[in-house]
């Protein structure tokens, strides 16, 4: 099992604002004309918004504390007409050039992923969508105008702090649920199976004569009079003797 902090669960306007209000996240825009004043929630993602100037640095910062060594992984994409516009990533004061190298061969809206190791302790993770003028005789007015709408999108952010070979902190899955294969999430027992206690290792199939219609069942129910079921059934059928 791992200790995991998620920052990608339905970012949404309310969730994103709660991160800002708690101080876990902060955002802003500097060094140019800023249309949205920072990153914004767009659906279940975060993006730098539109209406920012041809030159701007739109930044997003996340403060984390790792109990042990861990890593930060994020998925992102860009929509750019000016190749000078790139998403930059910093861990504390160190610029992680690998993020920009990933973008060098990518196409617009291609989802990219980047992972970096983090030592234990407090860290500031900062994303900066750097917009700059395209100094090229080939860049006509139409291209320069479309570059104003260039933006970056963060699809998800995952930060883990985990000791090699063991978990720091585990949460027990409730009855009706068991841990997934990687032990990151609790998943509901499928119809026809149940888990009667908290922390069950696996779902158990309902015995013959009983059924579990719903996912996440804590117990199986007996089939009604004149009906029967096989092992692991989600429903009961009419008994042949009743036909």
Coordinates of C-alpha atoms in Angstrom, one line a residue:
X1 CA 0.0 0.0 0.0
X2 CA 1.0 3.6 -0.5
X3 CA 0.3 6.9 1.0
X4 CA -1.1 9.0 -1.8
X5 CA -2.2 12.6 -2.1
X6 CA -4.5 13.2 -5.1
X7 CA -5.0 16.5 -6.7
X8 CA -6.9 15.4 -9.8
X9 CA -10.3 14.4 -8.5
X10 CA -12.7 16.5 -10.4
X11 CA -10.8 19.7 -10.0
X12 CA -13.9 21.7 -10.8
X13 CA -14.4 25.3 -9.7
X14 CA -15.4 24.5 -6.1
X15 CA -12.6 21.9 -5.6
X16 CA -10.0 24.1 -7.1
X17 CA -11.1 27.1 -5.0
X18 CA -11.0 24.9 -1.8
X19 CA -7.3 24.2 -2.6
X20 CA -6.6 27.9 -3.0
X21 CA -8.5 28.8 0.2
X22 CA -6.6 26.1 2.2
X23 CA -3.3 27.5 0.9
X24 CA -2.3 24.1 -0.7
X25 CA -2.4 25.8 -4.1
X26 CA -1.8 29.3 -5.3
X27 CA -1.8 30.9 -8.7
X28 CA -1.2 34.1 -10.5
X29 CA 0.2 35.8 -13.6
X30 CA 3.2 38.0 -14.1
X31 CA 5.6 39.5 -16.7
X32 CA 2.9 40.5 -19.2
X33 CA -0.8 41.0 -19.9
X34 CA -2.9 38.5 -17.9
X35 CA -6.5 37.8 -18.9
X36 CA -7.6 35.3 -16.2
X37 CA -5.1 36.2 -13.4
X38 CA -3.8 32.7 -13.2
X39 CA -4.8 29.1 -13.7
X40 CA -8.5 28.2 -13.7
X41 CA -10.7 25.1 -13.4
X42 CA -12.1 24.0 -16.7
X43 CA -14.3 20.9 -16.3
X44 CA -12.3 18.4 -14.3
X45 CA -8.9 19.9 -15.5
X46 CA -6.9 23.1 -14.9
X47 CA -5.9 25.4 -17.6
X48 CA -4.2 28.8 -18.1
X49 CA -7.3 30.4 -19.6
X50 CA -7.6 32.6 -22.6
X51 CA -7.2 36.3 -23.2
X52 CA -3.6 36.4 -21.8
X53 CA -1.2 38.6 -23.7
X54 CA 1.4 37.5 -26.2
X55 CA 3.9 37.7 -23.4
X56 CA 2.9 36.3 -19.9
X57 CA 4.0 33.9 -17.2
X58 CA 0.9 32.1 -15.8
X59 CA 2.0 30.1 -12.7
X60 CA 0.4 27.5 -10.4
X61 CA 2.1 26.4 -7.2
X62 CA 1.3 23.4 -5.0
X63 CA 2.8 23.0 -1.5
X64 CA 3.3 19.4 -0.4
X65 CA 5.0 17.6 2.5
X66 CA 6.4 14.1 2.1
X67 CA 6.9 11.9 5.1
X68 CA 9.4 9.8 3.1
X69 CA 10.9 9.7 -0.3
X70 CA 8.3 9.8 -3.1
X71 CA 7.5 11.2 -6.5
X72 CA 5.4 13.7 -8.3
X73 CA 3.6 12.8 -11.6
X74 CA 1.5 15.0 -13.7
X75 CA -0.3 14.6 -17.1
X76 CA -0.6 17.7 -19.2
X77 CA -1.1 19.1 -22.7
X78 CA -0.6 22.4 -24.6
X79 CA -2.5 24.2 -27.3
X80 CA 0.1 26.5 -29.0
X81 CA 0.7 28.2 -32.3
X82 CA 3.9 29.8 -31.1
X83 CA 6.6 27.1 -30.5
X84 CA 8.2 29.5 -28.0
X85 CA 5.3 29.0 -25.6
X86 CA 6.1 26.1 -23.2
X87 CA 5.0 24.7 -19.9
X88 CA 7.8 24.9 -17.4
X89 CA 8.0 23.0 -14.1
X90 CA 10.0 23.7 -11.0
X91 CA 10.6 21.7 -7.8
X92 CA 11.4 24.3 -5.2
X93 CA 13.9 26.5 -7.1
X94 CA 15.1 23.9 -9.5
X95 CA 13.9 24.0 -13.1
X96 CA 13.0 20.5 -14.4
X97 CA 14.1 20.7 -18.1
X98 CA 12.7 17.3 -18.8
X99 CA 9.2 18.7 -19.0
X100 CA 10.2 21.0 -21.9
X101 CA 12.1 18.2 -23.6
X102 CA 8.9 16.1 -23.6
X103 CA 7.1 19.0 -25.3
X104 CA 9.7 19.4 -28.1
X105 CA 8.3 16.5 -30.1
X106 CA 4.7 16.7 -29.1
X107 CA 1.7 17.9 -31.1
X108 CA -1.1 20.1 -29.9
X109 CA -3.5 18.5 -27.4
X110 CA -1.3 15.4 -27.0
X111 CA -1.4 14.3 -23.4
X112 CA 2.1 14.1 -22.0
X113 CA 3.3 12.7 -18.6
X114 CA 6.3 13.7 -16.4
X115 CA 7.5 12.1 -13.2
X116 CA 10.2 13.3 -10.9
X117 CA 11.6 11.9 -7.6
X118 CA 11.2 13.9 -4.4
X119 CA 13.1 13.6 -1.1
X120 CA 11.3 13.6 2.2
X121 CA 10.2 17.0 3.5
X122 CA 8.4 20.1 2.3
X123 CA 8.4 21.1 -1.3
X124 CA 6.9 23.7 -3.6
X125 CA 5.9 22.3 -7.0
X126 CA 5.4 25.1 -9.5
X127 CA 4.1 25.1 -13.1
X128 CA 4.7 28.1 -15.3
X129 CA 3.2 28.5 -18.8
X130 CA 5.7 30.8 -20.3
X131 CA 4.5 32.9 -23.2
X132 CA 7.0 34.8 -25.3
X133 CA 7.0 36.7 -28.6
X134 CA 7.9 34.7 -31.7
X135 CA 10.8 36.6 -33.2
X136 CA 10.6 35.3 -36.7
X137 CA 10.1 36.9 -40.1
X138 CA 7.8 33.9 -40.9
X139 CA 5.4 34.8 -38.0
X140 CA 2.7 36.8 -39.7
X141 CA 0.0 38.9 -38.0
X142 CA -2.6 36.1 -37.9
X143 CA -0.1 33.7 -36.3
X144 CA 0.8 36.3 -33.7
X145 CA -2.8 36.9 -32.9
X146 CA -3.7 33.2 -32.5
X147 CA -0.7 32.9 -30.1
X148 CA -2.6 35.1 -27.7
X149 CA -5.0 32.2 -27.1
X150 CA -2.2 29.7 -26.5
X151 CA -2.7 27.8 -23.3
X152 CA -1.6 24.8 -21.2
X153 CA -3.8 22.2 -19.5
X154 CA -3.0 20.0 -16.5
X155 CA -5.0 16.8 -16.7
X156 CA -3.9 15.4 -13.3
X157 CA -1.4 15.7 -10.5
X158 CA -0.3 12.8 -8.2
X159 CA 2.1 13.1 -5.3
X160 CA 3.2 10.1 -3.3
X161 CA 5.4 9.8 -0.3
X162 CA 6.3 6.2 0.3
X163 CA 9.0 4.2 2.1
X164 CA 10.8 1.6 0.0
X165 CA 9.1 -1.8 0.7
X166 CA 6.3 -0.7 3.0
X167 CA 3.4 1.7 3.6
X168 CA 3.5 4.6 5.9
X169 CA -0.2 4.8 6.4
X170 CA -3.0 2.5 5.1
X171 CA -6.7 3.0 5.2
X172 CA -9.0 0.0 5.7
X173 CA -11.5 -0.7 3.0
X174 CA -15.0 -0.8 4.4
X175 CA -17.2 -3.9 4.2
X176 CA -18.4 -4.5 0.6
X177 CA -15.1 -3.3 -0.7
X178 CA -11.6 -4.7 -1.2
X179 CA -8.2 -3.1 -2.2
X180 CA -7.4 -3.1 -5.9
X181 CA -4.3 -5.0 -7.2
X182 CA -1.9 -2.1 -6.5
X183 CA -3.6 -1.4 -3.1
X184 CA -4.2 2.3 -4.0
X185 CA -8.0 2.2 -4.1
X186 CA -10.9 0.4 -2.6
X187 CA -13.1 -1.2 -5.2
X188 CA -16.7 -2.5 -4.7
X189 CA -17.4 -6.2 -4.8
X190 CA -19.2 -7.0 -8.0
X191 CA -22.8 -8.4 -8.1
X192 CA -22.8 -12.0 -6.9
X193 CA -20.1 -11.4 -4.4
X194 CA -19.7 -9.8 -0.9
X195 CA -17.3 -8.7 1.8
X196 CA -18.8 -8.9 5.2
X197 CA -16.1 -7.2 7.2
X198 CA -13.9 -4.1 7.0
X199 CA -10.4 -4.9 5.6
X200 CA -11.5 -8.0 3.8
X201 CA -8.7 -9.4 1.5
X202 CA -11.1 -10.5 -1.2
X203 CA -14.7 -10.7 -2.2
X204 CA -16.5 -14.0 -1.5
X205 CA -19.0 -15.5 -4.0
X206 CA -22.5 -15.9 -2.7
X207 CA -23.3 -19.6 -1.9
X208 CA -26.0 -21.5 -3.8
X209 CA -29.5 -20.4 -2.8
X210 CA -28.4 -16.8 -2.1
X211 CA -27.7 -13.7 -4.2
X212 CA -26.2 -10.2 -4.1
X213 CA -27.8 -7.9 -6.7
X214 CA -25.8 -4.7 -6.0
X215 CA -22.2 -3.8 -6.2
X216 CA -20.5 -3.3 -2.8
X217 CA -22.7 -5.9 -1.0
X218 CA -21.9 -6.7 2.7
X219 CA -23.9 -9.9 2.6
X220 CA -26.0 -12.1 0.4
X221 CA -29.8 -12.5 0.6
X222 CA -31.7 -15.7 0.5
X223 CA -33.6 -16.5 -2.7
X224 CA -37.4 -16.3 -2.3
X225 CA -39.8 -19.3 -2.1
X226 CA -39.8 -21.3 -5.4
X227 CA -36.5 -19.7 -6.6
X228 CA -32.9 -20.9 -6.7
X229 CA -29.5 -19.7 -7.5
X230 CA -26.0 -21.0 -8.3
X231 CA -22.8 -20.0 -6.5
X232 CA -21.9 -16.4 -7.2
X233 CA -25.3 -15.3 -8.5
X234 CA -26.6 -11.8 -8.7
X235 CA -30.2 -12.9 -9.1
X236 CA -32.4 -15.9 -8.4
X237 CA -34.3 -18.0 -11.0
X238 CA -37.5 -19.9 -10.8
X239 CA -36.8 -23.4 -9.6
X240 CA -37.5 -26.1 -12.2
X241 CA -39.7 -27.9 -9.7
X242 CA -42.0 -24.9 -9.8
X243 CA -42.5 -25.0 -13.6

